[in-house]
Structure formats: structure tokens, C-alpha cells
CSV table of C-alpha atoms in Angstrom, one decimal:
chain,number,residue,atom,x,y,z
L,6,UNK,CA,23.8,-58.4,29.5
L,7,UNK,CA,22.1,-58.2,32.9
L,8,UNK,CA,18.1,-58.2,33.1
L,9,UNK,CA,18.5,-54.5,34.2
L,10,UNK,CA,20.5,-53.7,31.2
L,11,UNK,CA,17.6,-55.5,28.9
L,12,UNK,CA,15.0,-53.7,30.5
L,13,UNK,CA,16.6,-50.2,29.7
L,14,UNK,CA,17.4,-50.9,26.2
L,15,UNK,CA,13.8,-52.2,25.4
L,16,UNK,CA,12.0,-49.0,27.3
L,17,UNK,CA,14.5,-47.1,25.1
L,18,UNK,CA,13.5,-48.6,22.1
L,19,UNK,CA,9.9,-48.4,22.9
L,20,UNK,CA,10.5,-45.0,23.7
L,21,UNK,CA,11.7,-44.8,19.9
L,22,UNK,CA,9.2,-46.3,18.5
L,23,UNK,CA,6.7,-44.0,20.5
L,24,UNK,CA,8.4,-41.0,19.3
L,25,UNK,CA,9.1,-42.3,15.8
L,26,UNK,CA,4.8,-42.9,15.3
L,27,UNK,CA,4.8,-39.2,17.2
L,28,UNK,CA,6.7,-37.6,14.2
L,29,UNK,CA,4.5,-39.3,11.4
L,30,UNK,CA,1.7,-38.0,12.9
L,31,UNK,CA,3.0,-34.5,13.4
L,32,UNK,CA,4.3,-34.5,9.9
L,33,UNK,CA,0.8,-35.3,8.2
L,34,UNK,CA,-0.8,-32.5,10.3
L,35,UNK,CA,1.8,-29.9,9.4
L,36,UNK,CA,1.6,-30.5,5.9
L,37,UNK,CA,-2.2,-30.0,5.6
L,38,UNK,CA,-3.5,-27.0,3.7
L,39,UNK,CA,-3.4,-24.6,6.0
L,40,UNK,CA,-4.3,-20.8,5.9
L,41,UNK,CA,-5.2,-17.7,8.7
L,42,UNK,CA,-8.7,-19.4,8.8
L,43,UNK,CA,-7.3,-22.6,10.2
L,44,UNK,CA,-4.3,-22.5,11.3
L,45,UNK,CA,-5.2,-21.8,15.7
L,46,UNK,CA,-7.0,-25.0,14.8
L,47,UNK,CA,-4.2,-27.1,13.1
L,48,UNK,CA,-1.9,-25.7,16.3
L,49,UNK,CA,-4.3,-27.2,18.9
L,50,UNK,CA,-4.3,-30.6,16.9
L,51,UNK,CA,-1.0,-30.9,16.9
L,52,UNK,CA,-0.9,-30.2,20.9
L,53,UNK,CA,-3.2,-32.5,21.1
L,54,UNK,CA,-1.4,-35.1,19.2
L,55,UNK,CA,1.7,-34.1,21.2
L,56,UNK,CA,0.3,-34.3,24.4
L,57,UNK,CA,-1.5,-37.6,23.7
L,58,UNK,CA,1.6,-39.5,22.8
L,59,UNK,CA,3.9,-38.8,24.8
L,60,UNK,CA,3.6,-40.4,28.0
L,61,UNK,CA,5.2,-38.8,30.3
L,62,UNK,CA,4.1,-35.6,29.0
L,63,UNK,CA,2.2,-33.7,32.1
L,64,UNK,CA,1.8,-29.8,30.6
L,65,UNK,CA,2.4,-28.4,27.1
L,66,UNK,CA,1.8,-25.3,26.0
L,67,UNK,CA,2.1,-23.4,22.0
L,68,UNK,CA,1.4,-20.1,22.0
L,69,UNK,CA,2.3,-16.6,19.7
L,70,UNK,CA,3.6,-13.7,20.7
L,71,UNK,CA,4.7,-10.8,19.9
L,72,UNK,CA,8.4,-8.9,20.9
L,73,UNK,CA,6.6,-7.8,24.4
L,74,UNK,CA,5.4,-11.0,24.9
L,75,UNK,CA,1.7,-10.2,23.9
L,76,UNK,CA,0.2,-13.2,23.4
L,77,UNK,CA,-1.8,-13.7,19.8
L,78,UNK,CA,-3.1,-17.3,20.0
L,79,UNK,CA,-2.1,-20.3,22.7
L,80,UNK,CA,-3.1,-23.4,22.7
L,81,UNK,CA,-2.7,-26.2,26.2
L,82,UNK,CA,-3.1,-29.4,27.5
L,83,UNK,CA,-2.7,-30.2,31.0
L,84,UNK,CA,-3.5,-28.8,34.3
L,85,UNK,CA,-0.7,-26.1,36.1
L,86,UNK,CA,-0.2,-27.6,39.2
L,87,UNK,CA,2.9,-28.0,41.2
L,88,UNK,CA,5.7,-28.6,38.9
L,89,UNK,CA,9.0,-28.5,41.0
L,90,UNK,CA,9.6,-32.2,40.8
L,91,UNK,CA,8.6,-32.2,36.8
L,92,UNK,CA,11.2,-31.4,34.1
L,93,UNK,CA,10.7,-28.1,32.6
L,94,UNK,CA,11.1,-27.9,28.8
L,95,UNK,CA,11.1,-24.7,27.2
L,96,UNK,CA,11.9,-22.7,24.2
L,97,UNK,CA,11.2,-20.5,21.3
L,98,UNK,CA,11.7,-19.2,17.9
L,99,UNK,CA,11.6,-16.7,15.8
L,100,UNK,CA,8.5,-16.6,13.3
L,101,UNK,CA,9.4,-13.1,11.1
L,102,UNK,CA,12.5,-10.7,12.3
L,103,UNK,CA,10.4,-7.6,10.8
L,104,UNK,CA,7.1,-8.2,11.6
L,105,UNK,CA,5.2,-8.8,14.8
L,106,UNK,CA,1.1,-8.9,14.6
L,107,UNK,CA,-1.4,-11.6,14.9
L,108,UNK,CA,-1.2,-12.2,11.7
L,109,UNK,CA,2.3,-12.5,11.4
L,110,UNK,CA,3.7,-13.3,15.3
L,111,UNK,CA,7.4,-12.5,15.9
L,112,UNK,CA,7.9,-15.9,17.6
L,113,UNK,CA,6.6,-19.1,18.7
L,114,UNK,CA,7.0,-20.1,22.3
L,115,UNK,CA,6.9,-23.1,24.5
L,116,UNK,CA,6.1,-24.3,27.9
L,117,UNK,CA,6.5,-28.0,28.9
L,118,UNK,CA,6.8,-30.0,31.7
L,119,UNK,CA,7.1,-33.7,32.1
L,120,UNK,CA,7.6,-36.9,34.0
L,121,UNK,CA,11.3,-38.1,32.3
L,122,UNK,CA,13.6,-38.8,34.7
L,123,UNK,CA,16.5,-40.4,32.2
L,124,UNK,CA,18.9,-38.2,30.9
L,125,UNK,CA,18.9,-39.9,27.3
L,126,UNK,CA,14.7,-39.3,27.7
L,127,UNK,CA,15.3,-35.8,28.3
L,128,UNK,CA,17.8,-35.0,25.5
L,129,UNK,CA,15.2,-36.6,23.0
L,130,UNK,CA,12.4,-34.9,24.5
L,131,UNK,CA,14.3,-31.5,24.0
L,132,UNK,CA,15.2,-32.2,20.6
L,133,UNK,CA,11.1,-33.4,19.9
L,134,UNK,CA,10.0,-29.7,21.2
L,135,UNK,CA,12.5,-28.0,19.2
L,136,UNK,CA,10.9,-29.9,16.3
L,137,UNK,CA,7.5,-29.0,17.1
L,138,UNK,CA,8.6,-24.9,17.3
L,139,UNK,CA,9.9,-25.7,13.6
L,140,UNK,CA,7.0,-27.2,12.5
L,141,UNK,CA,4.7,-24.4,14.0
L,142,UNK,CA,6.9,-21.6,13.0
L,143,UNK,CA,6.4,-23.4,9.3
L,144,UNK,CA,2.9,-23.5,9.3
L,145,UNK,CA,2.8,-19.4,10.4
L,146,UNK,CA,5.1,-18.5,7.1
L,147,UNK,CA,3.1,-20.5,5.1
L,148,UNK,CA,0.1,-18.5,5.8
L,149,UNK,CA,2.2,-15.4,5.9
L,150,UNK,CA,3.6,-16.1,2.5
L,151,UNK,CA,0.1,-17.6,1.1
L,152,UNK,CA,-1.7,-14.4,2.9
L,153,UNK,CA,1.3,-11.8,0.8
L,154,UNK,CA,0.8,-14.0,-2.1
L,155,UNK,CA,-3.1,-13.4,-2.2
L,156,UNK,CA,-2.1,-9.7,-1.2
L,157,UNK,CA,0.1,-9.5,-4.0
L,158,UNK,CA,-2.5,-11.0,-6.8
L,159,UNK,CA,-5.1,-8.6,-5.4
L,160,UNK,CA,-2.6,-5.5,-5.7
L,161,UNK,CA,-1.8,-6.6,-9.2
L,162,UNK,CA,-4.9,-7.0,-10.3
L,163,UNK,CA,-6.1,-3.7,-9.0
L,164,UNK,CA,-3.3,-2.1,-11.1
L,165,UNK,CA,-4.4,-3.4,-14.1
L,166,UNK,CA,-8.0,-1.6,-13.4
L,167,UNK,CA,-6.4,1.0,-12.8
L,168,UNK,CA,-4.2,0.7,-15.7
L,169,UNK,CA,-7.2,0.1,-18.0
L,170,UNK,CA,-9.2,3.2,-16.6
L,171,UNK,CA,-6.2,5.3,-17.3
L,172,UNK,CA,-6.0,4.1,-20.5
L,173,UNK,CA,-9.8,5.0,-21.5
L,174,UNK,CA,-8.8,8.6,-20.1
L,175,UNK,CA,-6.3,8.4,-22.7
L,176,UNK,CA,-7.3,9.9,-26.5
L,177,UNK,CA,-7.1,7.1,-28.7
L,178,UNK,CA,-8.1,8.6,-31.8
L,179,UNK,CA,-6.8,11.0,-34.2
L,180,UNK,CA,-8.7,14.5,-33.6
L,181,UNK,CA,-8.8,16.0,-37.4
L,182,UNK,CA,-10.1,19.4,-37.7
L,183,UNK,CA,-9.8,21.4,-41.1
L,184,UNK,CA,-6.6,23.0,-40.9
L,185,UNK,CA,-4.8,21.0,-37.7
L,186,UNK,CA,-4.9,17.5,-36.6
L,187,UNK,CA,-3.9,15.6,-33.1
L,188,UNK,CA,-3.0,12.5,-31.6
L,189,UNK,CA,-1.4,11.3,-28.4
L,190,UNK,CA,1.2,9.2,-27.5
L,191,UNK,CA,1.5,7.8,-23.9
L,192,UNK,CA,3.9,5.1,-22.3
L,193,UNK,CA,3.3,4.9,-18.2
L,194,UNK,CA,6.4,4.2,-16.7
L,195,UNK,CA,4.6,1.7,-14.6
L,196,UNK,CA,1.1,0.6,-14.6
L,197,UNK,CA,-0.1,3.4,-14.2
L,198,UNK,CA,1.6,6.7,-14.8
L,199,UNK,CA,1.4,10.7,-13.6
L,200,UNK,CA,1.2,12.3,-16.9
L,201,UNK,CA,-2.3,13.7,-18.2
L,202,UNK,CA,-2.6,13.6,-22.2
L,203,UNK,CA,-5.5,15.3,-23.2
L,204,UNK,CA,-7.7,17.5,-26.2
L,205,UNK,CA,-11.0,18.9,-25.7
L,206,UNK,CA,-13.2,20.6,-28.2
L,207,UNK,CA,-14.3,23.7,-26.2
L,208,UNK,CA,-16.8,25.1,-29.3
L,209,UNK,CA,-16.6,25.2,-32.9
L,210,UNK,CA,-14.5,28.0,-33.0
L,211,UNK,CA,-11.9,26.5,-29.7
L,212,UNK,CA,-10.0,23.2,-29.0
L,213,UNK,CA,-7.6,22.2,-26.1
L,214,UNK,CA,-5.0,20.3,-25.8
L,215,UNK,CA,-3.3,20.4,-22.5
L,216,UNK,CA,-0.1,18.0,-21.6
L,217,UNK,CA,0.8,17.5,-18.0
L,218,UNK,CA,3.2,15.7,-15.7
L,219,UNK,CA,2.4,14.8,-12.1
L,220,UNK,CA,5.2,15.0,-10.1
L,221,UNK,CA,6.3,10.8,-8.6
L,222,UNK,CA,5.2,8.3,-10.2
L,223,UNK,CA,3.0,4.8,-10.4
L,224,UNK,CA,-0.7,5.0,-8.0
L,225,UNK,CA,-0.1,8.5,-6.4
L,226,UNK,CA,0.8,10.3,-9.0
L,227,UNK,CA,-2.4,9.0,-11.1
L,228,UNK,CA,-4.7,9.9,-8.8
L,229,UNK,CA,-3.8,13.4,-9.0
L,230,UNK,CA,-3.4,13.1,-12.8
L,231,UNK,CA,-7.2,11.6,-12.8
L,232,UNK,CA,-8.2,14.5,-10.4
L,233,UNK,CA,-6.5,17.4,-12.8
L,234,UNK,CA,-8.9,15.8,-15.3
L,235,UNK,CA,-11.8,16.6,-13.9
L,236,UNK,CA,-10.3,20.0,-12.5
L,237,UNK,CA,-9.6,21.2,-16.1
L,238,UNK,CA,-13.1,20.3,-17.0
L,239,UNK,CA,-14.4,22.4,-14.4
L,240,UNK,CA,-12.4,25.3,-15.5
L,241,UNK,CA,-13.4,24.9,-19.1
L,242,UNK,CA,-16.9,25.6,-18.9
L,243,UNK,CA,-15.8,29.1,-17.8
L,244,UNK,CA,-12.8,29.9,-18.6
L,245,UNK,CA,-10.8,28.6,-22.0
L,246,UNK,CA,-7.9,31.2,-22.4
L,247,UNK,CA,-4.9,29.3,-21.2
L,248,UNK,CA,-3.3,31.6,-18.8
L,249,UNK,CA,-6.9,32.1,-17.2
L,250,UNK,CA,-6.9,28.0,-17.3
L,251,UNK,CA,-3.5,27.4,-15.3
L,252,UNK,CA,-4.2,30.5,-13.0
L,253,UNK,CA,-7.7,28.8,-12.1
L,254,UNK,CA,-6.4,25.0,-11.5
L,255,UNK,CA,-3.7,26.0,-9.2
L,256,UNK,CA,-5.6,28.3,-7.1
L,257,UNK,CA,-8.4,24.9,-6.8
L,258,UNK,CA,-5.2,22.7,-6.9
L,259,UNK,CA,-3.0,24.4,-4.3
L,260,UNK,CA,-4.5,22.9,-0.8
L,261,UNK,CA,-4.3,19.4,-2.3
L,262,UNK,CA,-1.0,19.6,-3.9
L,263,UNK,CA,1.1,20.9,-1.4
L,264,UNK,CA,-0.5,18.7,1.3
L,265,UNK,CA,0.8,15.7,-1.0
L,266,UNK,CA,3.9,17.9,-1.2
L,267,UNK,CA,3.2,17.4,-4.9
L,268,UNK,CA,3.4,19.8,-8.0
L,269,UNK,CA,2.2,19.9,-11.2
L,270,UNK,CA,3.6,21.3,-14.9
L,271,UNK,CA,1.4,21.6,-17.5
L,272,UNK,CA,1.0,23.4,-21.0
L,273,UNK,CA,-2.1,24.4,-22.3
L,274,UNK,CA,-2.5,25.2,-26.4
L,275,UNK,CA,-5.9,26.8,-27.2
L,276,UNK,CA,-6.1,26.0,-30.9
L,277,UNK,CA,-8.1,29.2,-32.5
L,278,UNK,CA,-9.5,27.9,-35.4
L,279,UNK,CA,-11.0,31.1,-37.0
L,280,UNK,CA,-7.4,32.7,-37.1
L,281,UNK,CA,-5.4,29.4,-37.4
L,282,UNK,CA,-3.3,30.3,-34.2
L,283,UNK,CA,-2.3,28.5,-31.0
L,284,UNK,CA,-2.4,30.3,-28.0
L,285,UNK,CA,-0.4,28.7,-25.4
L,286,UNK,CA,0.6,29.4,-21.9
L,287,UNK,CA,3.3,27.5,-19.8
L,288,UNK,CA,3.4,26.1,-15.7
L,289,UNK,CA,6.9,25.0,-14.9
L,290,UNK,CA,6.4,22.5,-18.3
L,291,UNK,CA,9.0,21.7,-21.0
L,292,UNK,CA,9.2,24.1,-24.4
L,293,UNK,CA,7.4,22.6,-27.4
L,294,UNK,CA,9.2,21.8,-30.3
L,295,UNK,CA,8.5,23.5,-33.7
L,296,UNK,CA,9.2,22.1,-37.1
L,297,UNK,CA,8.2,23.9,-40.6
L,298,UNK,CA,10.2,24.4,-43.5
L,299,UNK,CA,12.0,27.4,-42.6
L,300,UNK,CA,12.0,26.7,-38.6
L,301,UNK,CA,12.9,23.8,-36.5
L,302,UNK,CA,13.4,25.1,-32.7
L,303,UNK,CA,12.1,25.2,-29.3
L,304,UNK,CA,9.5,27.5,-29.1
L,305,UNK,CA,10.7,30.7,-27.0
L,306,UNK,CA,7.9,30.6,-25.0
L,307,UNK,CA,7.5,32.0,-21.6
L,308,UNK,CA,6.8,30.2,-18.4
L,309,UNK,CA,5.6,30.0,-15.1
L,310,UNK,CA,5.9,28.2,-11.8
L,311,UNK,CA,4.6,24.7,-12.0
L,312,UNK,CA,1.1,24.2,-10.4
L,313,UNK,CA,1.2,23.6,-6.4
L,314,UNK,CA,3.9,25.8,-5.7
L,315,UNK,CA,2.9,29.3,-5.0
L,316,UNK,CA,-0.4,30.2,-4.1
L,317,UNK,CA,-1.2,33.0,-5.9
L,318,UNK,CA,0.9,32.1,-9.4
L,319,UNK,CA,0.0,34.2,-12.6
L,320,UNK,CA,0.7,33.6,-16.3
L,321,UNK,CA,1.5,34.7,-19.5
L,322,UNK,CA,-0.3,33.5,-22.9
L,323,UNK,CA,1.5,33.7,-26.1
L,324,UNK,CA,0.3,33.6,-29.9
L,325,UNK,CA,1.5,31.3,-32.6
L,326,UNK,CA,0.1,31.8,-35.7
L,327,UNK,CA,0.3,28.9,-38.1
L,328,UNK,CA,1.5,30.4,-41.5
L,329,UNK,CA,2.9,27.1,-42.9
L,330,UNK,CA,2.5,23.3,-42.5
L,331,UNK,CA,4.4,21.7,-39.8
L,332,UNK,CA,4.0,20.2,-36.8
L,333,UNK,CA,4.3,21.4,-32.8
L,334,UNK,CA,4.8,18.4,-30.3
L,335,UNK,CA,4.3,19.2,-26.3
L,336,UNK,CA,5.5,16.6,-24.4
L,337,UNK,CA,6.7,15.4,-20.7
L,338,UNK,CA,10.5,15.3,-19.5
L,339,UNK,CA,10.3,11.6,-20.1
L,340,UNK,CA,9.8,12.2,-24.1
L,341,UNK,CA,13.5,13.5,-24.2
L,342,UNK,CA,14.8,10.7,-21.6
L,343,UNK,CA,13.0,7.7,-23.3
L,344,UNK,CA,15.6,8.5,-26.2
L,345,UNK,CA,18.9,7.0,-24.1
L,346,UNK,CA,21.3,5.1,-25.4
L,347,UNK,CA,24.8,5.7,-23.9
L,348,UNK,CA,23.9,9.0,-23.3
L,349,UNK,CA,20.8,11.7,-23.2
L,350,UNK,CA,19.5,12.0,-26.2
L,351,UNK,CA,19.3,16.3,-26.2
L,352,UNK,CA,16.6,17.9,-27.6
L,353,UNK,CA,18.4,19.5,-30.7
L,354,UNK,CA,19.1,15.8,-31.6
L,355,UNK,CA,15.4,15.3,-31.2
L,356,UNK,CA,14.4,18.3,-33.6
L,357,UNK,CA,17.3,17.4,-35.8
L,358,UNK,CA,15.9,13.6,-36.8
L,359,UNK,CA,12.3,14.9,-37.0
L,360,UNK,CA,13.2,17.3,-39.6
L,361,UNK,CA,15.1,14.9,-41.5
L,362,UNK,CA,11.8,12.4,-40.9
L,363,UNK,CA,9.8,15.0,-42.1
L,364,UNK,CA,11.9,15.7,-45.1
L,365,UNK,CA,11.7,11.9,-45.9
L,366,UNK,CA,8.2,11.8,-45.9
L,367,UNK,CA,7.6,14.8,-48.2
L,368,UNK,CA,9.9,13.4,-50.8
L,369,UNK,CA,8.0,10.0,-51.0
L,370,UNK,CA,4.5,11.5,-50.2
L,371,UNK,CA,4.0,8.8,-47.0
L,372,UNK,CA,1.5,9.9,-44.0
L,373,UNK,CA,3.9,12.3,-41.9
L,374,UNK,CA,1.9,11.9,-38.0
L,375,UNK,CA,2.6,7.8,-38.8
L,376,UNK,CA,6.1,8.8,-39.4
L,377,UNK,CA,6.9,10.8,-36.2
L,378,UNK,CA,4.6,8.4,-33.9
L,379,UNK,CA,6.6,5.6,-35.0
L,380,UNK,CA,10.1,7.4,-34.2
L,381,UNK,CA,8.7,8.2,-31.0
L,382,UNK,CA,7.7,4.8,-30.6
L,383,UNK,CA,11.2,3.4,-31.9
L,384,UNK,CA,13.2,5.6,-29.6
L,385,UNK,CA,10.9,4.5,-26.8
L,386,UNK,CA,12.0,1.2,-27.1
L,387,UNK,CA,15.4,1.3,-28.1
L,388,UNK,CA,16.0,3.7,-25.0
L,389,UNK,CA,15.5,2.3,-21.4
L,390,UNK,CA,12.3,4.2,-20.1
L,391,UNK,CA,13.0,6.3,-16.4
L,392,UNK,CA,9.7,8.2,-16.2
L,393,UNK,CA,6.0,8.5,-17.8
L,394,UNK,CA,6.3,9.4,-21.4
L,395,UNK,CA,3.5,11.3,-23.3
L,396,UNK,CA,3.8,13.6,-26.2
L,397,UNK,CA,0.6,15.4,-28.2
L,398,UNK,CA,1.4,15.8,-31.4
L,399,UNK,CA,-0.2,18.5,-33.4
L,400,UNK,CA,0.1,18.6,-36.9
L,401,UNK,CA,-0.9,21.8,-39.0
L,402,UNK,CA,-1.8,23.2,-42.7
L,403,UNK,CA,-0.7,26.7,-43.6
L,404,UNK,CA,-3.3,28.9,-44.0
L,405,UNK,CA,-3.2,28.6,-47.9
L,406,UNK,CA,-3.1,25.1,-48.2
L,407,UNK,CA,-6.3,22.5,-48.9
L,408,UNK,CA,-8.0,21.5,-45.3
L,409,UNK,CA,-7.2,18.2,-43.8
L,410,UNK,CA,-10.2,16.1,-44.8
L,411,UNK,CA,-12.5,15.3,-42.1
L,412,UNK,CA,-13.0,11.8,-40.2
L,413,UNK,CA,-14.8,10.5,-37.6
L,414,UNK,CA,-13.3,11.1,-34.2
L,415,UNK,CA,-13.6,10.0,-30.3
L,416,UNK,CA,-13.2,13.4,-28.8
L,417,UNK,CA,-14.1,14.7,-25.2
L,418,UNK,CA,-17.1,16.3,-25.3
L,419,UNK,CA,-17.5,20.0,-25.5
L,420,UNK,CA,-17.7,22.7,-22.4
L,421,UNK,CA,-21.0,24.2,-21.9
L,422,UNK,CA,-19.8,28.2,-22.4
């Protein structure tokens, strides 16, 4: 081997070397914790690094940029001078295909430009900056996936506020007045769900229990269920007659709900406790079901338009009186769907098990409202839930029979008439 031949072979292993001490280094700065905060910093080490060790290394620049070549960060070493005898190294990569801001670039560039003049130089030196693009491009997801992760934590914990507040809205105890008790049942089909599950004592003499069902599901949809809350509220401390109730919320619902391109049904039940009589009125909402001894149907009650989708909507109010002890359940759509199991569970089926559950019960003298909340409850579960799932069940005394006795009870507090 001729002293020409040596000389080559031990530039190209110092070269090597060189590069091999270049790549530790690079390595320990991209693995460093690294987040939005730091990460222009970490880039400009490792140019620096970069431009430091390699010798022949004249200009280098890292910057991000977006599809249009906006430039987000850059970081350089070196002066720009006259560059035509120089060898240009360039090149770029992709950060994100569906996303392009500063936080989250849609690629990585570089500009280089140095002194190697050997081919076997240039080849490694190309393959180096092709490293260092991966190496950026790593430490950019990393903050992208650590910044979605933090996102993603923060979203989930805001759900569960959310799902907490909803649940305080929520009746949790058993309403018992002397000849009708209530209590609710509510499954969100997410965290949070658009169905509004309510009773309100409105006097002595009045109490309301509305059920409702917000049209979506998840965030939106409990907003408006949180705002039809306070709207019914509103219209309680004037008005408590439930066709004069649904006329008043959609005429203050009406802008807002058809701006969302939203709609709400609802069916309010005004229990009159002097006559023993429900007075209820229908918006687009499902029929209650009616169970006594000598009736188990849907009650042929007559409806309107849900709430939202005409402006100047009117309805009708029925009577039920309450001659014998049974029970009337108002639900949401997602009461009958929760019931799958190959097939939809119809609503005769429904009224068909509750009787024979309530038949049950009378024989062996068991709590009947414990028996139908934990059929709802078991078809709930054995069924795969599609929607929010609420049902108010009402449970009443014929007007002959002994009162229920009375018990302490977390109810909403009364309208100011």
C-alpha cells in the first residue's frame, strides 16, 4: 500500500471516528426531556453540536415550516457568503401529514454547505443530515404527542366535572308524598349526557316532574340540558300548567335551539295532589307507560312538536286521574333501546315484564319501585346502551288506599307563586 493510499485510509477513519463521537453526542441531546418550552433550545444545541464537529462544515441551517414555507423556528451557524465552490446539502421531512402550525410544523428543513471534496465524505455527510432531520422531526412529535397527551388528561378530567355536576342536577332521592312517590333513573351515554331528569315541588298542593331529551349527545347536548334547567325554573314561578310550561320554554328556547340546530322533547306531569290527578302535556316526547291492575298500556296522550322547532308551537294538557295503585314511568327513547339483545326490545315487551314484575311483587309483598329500578337497571346492562337513558318513575296509591308514609327527601326547592 503506497503512502498515498495510507494517508486516505487514516483521514477516512479519522473521519469515522469524528462522526462516530458526532452521533453520541447528538443521541444524548435528542433523548433529553424535551417539551414546547424547550425544544427551539434543544434544536439550537444540537446545531451547535453539529456545526462544531464537523470540520468541514461552513453553514448549517434547522428550521420549521409550514406547507407555504412559513417559517416557525430556525436555528444557524455560519456566515452566508459565497457558496458556489462549497457542497450544498439539503433536505427535509415531513413532521405531521395533517397538521401544519408552530406548534405542530409540517416539516423540518435543511440548509448545508461544506468544505468535502471526497465523494465517500460527501455520501457520509448526506446520510449524517438525513439523521439529524430524524432526530429533529422526533423531538417535534414528542412534544406533539406529550402536548395531546396533556390535552387529552385535561379534557378528561374536565368531563368528569362535568360528569359530577350533572350528576348533582340529577334527583337522588326518592320524593314520597302521601298518595304518589318518585325516583329517577339516569344512565349518560357518555360522560355526560343530553337528557334532563327532574321533580320540583311547585306548592303544597303541585309537584313537577318533567323528563327531557336533548337532541346529540356527550358536552353539547348537556349544556342545553343544564340551560333547560334553569329555563324551566324560570317558567315555574309563573306558570305551572304544563301546556302553559312547554308553550313558555320554547318560545325562550327557540333563538338558541335552532341556532344550535338543536331540538328538544319533553313531557311535563303536574301531579295535583288535592284531586290525585296528573296533568300532563307532551313536546315531540315518547308516551308514558301505564300499569294498574286492570290497565297496562301506553297512555293515549296527545302531543306536540318538540321544543325548537316552530316558533309559535301550542299544546294540549290532558288529565289522568289516579283511581287505583300503579305506576306511570316517562322516559327517553334510549329507555326502550337500552333493552337490546338481538333485537329492539318493543315497548309492549316492556309493559308486558313490568306487569308480570309487578304481579311478582304483590304476591310476596317485596318493595315494588326496587323491583322496576332494578329491571331497568338489568336490562340496561344486559343491552348495549346507544343513547342517554333516563326514566322517572312515579308510583301511585288509589284514592282509597292508606298514604305512602312520609320520609325525608332531597327535593328542588319550591317556585315562589
Amino acid at each position: 500500500m503506497t503512502r498515498e493510499s495510507n494517508e486516505q485510509l487514516r483521514q477516512v477513519l479519522t473521519l469515522k471516528q469524528n462522526y462516530e463521537r458526532l452521533l453520541i453526542a447528538s443521541n444524548e441531546q435528542s433523548l433529553r426531556e424535551v417539551s414546547y418550552e424547550t425544544l427551539q433550545q434543544v434544536i439550537e444545541e444540537l446545531v451547535e453540536t453539529w456545526y462544531s464537529k464537523i470540520d468541514s462544515l461552513v453553514y448549517l441551517r434547522l428550521s420549521l415550516e409550514s406547507q407555504n414555507h412559513i417559517v416557525y423556528f430556525q436555528a444557524e451557524k455560519g456566515e452566508r457568503n459565497d457558496f458556489s465552490e462549497l457542497h450544498p446539502v439539503s433536505g427535509q421531512i415531513v413532521v405531521h401529514e395533517d397538521m401544519d402550525s408552530a406548534l405542530a410544523p409540517r416539516f423540518v428543513r435543511l440548509e448545508a454547505y461544506t468544505g468535502a471534496e471526497d465523494s465517500q465524505q460527501k455520501e457520509l455527510e448526506q446520510s449524517l443530515f438525513q439523521l439529524l432531520l430524524v432526530n429533529v422531526r422526533g423531538l417535534a412529535q414528542r412534544c406533539l404527542h406529550q402536548h395531546q397527551a396533556l390535552e387529552l388528561r385535561f379534557m378528561e378530567s374536565e368531563m368528569e366535572l362535568a360528569r359530577r355536576i350533572q350528576s348533582m342536577l340529577v334527583p337522588k332521592e326518592q320524593l314520597t308524598l302521601a298518595g304518589l312517590c318518585a325516583r329517577a333513573v339516569y344512565a349518560p351515554f357518555t360522560y355526560v349526557g343530553g337528557d334532563y331528569i327532574d321533580y320540583i315541588r311547585v306548592n303544597e298542593r303541585y309537584t313537577c316532574f318533567i323528563v327531557a331529551d336533548v337532541s346529540g349527545h356527550g358536552l353539547p347536548a348537556s349544556l342545553l340540558a343544564s340551560g333547560i334547567r334553569t329555563a324551566v325554573r324560570a317558567v315555574l314561578q309563573k306558570s305551572w300548567s304544563p301546556d302553559e310550561v312547554l308553550t313558555r320554554l320554547n318560545q325562550l328556547l327557540y333563538d338558541d335551539l335552532s341556532k344550535t340546530r338543536s331540538y328538544v322533547t319533553m313531557l311535563v306531569a303536574l301531579y295535583d295532589a288535592e284531586e290525585h290527578a296528573l296533568l300532563l302535556s307532551r313536546a315531540g316526547h315518547p308516551r308514558p307507560l301505564y300499569l294498574s291492575a286492570t290497565q297496562k298500556m301506553v297512555l293515549p296522550c296527545v302531543g306536540g312538536v318538540g321544543l325548537g322547532l316552530l316558533a309559535d308551537s301550542t299544546y294540549k294538557v290532558e288529565k289522568v286521574p289516579l283511581k287505583e295503585e300503579g305506576f306511570l314511568l316517562l322516559y327517553t327513547d334510549g329507555f326502550v333501546e337500552s333493552g337490546r339483545k338481538k333485537a329492539l326490545r318493543c315497548i309492549h315487551t316492556w309493559l308486558q315484564d313490568l306487569s308480570l314484575l309487578m304481579d311478582k311483587h304483590e304476591r310476596e309483598s317485596e318493595n315494588a319501585m326496587d323491583g322496576v329500578e332494578s329491571y331497568i337497571w338489568e336490562m340496561t346492562r344486559e343491552g348495549q346502551q346507544t343513547d342517554d337513558m333516563s326514566v322517572l318513575i312515579l308510583q301511585f296509591q288509589s284514592t282509597s288506599e292508606k298514604p305512602f308514609p312520609e320520609i325525608d327527601a332531597v327535593t328542588a326547592p319550591p317556585a315562589s307563586l
